XYZ file of C-alpha atoms in Angstrom:
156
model
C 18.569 50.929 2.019
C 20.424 52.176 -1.355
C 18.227 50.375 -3.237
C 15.021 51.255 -1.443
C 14.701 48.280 0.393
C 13.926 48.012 4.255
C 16.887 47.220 6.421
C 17.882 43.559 7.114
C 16.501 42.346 10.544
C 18.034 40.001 13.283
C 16.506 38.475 16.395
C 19.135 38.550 18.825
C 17.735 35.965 21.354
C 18.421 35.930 25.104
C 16.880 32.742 27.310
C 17.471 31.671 30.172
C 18.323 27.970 31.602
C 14.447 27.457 31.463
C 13.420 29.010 28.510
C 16.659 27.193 26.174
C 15.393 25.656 23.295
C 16.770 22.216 22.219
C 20.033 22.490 20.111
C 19.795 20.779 16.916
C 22.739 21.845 15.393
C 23.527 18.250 14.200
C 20.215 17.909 12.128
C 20.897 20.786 10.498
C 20.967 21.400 6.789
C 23.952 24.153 7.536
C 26.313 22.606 10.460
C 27.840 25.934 10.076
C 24.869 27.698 11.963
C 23.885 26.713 15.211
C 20.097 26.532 15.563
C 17.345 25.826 18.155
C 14.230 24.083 18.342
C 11.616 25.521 20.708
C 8.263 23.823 22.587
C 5.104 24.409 20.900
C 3.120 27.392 21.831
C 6.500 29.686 22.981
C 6.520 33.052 22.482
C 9.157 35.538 21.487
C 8.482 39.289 23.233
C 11.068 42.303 22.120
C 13.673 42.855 25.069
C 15.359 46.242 24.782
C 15.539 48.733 22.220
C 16.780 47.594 18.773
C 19.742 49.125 17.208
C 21.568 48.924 14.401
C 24.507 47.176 13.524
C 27.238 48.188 10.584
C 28.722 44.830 8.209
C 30.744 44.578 5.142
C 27.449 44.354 3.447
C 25.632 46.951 4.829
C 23.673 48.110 7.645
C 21.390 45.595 9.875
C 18.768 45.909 12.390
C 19.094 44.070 15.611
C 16.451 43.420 17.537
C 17.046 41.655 21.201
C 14.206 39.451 21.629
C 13.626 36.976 24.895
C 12.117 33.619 24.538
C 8.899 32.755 26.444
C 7.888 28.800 27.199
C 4.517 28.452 27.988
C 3.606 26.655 31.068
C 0.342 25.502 29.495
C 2.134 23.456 26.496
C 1.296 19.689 26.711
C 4.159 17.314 26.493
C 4.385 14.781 23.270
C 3.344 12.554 26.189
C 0.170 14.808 26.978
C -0.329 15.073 23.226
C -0.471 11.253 22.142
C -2.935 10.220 24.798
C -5.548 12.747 23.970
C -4.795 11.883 20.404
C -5.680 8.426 21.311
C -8.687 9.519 23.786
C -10.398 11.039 20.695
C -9.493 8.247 18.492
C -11.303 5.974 20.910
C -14.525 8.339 21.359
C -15.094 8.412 17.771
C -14.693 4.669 17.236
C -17.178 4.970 20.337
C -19.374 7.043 17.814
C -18.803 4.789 14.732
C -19.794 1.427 16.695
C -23.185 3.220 17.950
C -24.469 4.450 14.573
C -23.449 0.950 12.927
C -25.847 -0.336 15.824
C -28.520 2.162 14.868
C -28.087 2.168 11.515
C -28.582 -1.643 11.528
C -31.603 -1.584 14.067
C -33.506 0.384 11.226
C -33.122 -2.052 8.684
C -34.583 -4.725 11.034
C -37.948 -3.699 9.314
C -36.813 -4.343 5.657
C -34.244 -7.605 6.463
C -35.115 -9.046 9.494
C -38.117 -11.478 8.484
C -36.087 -12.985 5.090
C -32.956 -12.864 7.484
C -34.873 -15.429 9.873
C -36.072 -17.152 7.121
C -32.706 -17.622 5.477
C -31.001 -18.734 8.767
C -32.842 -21.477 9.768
C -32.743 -22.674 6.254
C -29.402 -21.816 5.186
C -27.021 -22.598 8.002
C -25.973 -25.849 10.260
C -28.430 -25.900 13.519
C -26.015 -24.414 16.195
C -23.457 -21.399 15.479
C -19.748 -21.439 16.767
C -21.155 -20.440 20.280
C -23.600 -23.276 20.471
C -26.555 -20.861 20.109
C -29.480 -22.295 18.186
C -29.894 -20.483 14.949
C -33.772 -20.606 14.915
C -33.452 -18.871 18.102
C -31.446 -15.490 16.306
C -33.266 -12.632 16.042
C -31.655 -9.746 14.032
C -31.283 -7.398 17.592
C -29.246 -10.443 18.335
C -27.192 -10.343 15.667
C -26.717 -6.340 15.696
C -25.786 -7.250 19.265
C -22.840 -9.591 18.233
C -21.732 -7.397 15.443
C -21.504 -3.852 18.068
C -19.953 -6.701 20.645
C -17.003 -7.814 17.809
C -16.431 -3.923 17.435
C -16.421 -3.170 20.830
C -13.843 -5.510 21.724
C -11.795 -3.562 19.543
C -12.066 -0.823 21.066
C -11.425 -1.998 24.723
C -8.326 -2.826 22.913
C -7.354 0.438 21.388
C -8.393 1.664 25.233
C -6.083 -0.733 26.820
């Protein structure tokens, strides 16, 4: 204040059994202080009027301020699986316009493709299917059916 500079400011906090944040006091870069970590999404609201306090250095505002915890805040649980919901939806996405994207080159590939296959490769694939008998849908089909099986994994 002597020097023109607004008061120093405290939040006194009051909470309740419900509303106690998590004491981390043992993580903390200054043991000395004991501090609290909160849920996402609380809220602090002023409780009280806010007075002022005299110190050896000088005079500081206190403000009492209560601790809110919003009932709508999703646990880490909550917050993982919708992480991995949307992780699966857009590897959903991905698979389907690697599908599409391949369909539309059936045009420009697919007749040297056939041509290359039936001279290029042993008479059966892995699966026993006759290669003469592949037409590129098919093998768009196997390639969205590999990367679909990864994703029922990243489902399961």
């Amino acid at each position: 204040v002597r020097e023109g500079r607004p008061l120093p400011t405290v939040l006194e906090v009051a909470v309740g059994a419900v509303d106690r944040g998590a004491c981390i006091v043992s993580l903390s870069q200054y043991p000395q202080e004991v501090e609290y970590l909160y849920p996402p999404v609380s809220f602090v609201e002023p409780f009280g009027d806010a007075y002022v306090v005299a110190t050896e250095a000088g005079p500081v505002r206190v403000i009492p301020v209560r601790v809110g915890v919003s009932s709508k805040a999703m646990s880490v649980e909550e917050v993982v699986g919708l992480k991995k919901q949307l992780h699966v939806q857009t590897f959903e996405y991905s698979v389907e316009e690697v599908r599409r994207g391949l369909l539309e080159l059936e045009g420009e590939f697919g007749p040297r493709f056939a041509t290359d296959l039936t001279h290029r490769c042993p008479d059966r694939d892995n699966d026993g299917f006759l290669w003469k008998d592949y037409t590129w849908t098919r093998v768009v089909d196997r390639i969205a059916g590999e990367c679909e099986e990864i994703v029922a994994r990243h489902r399961g």
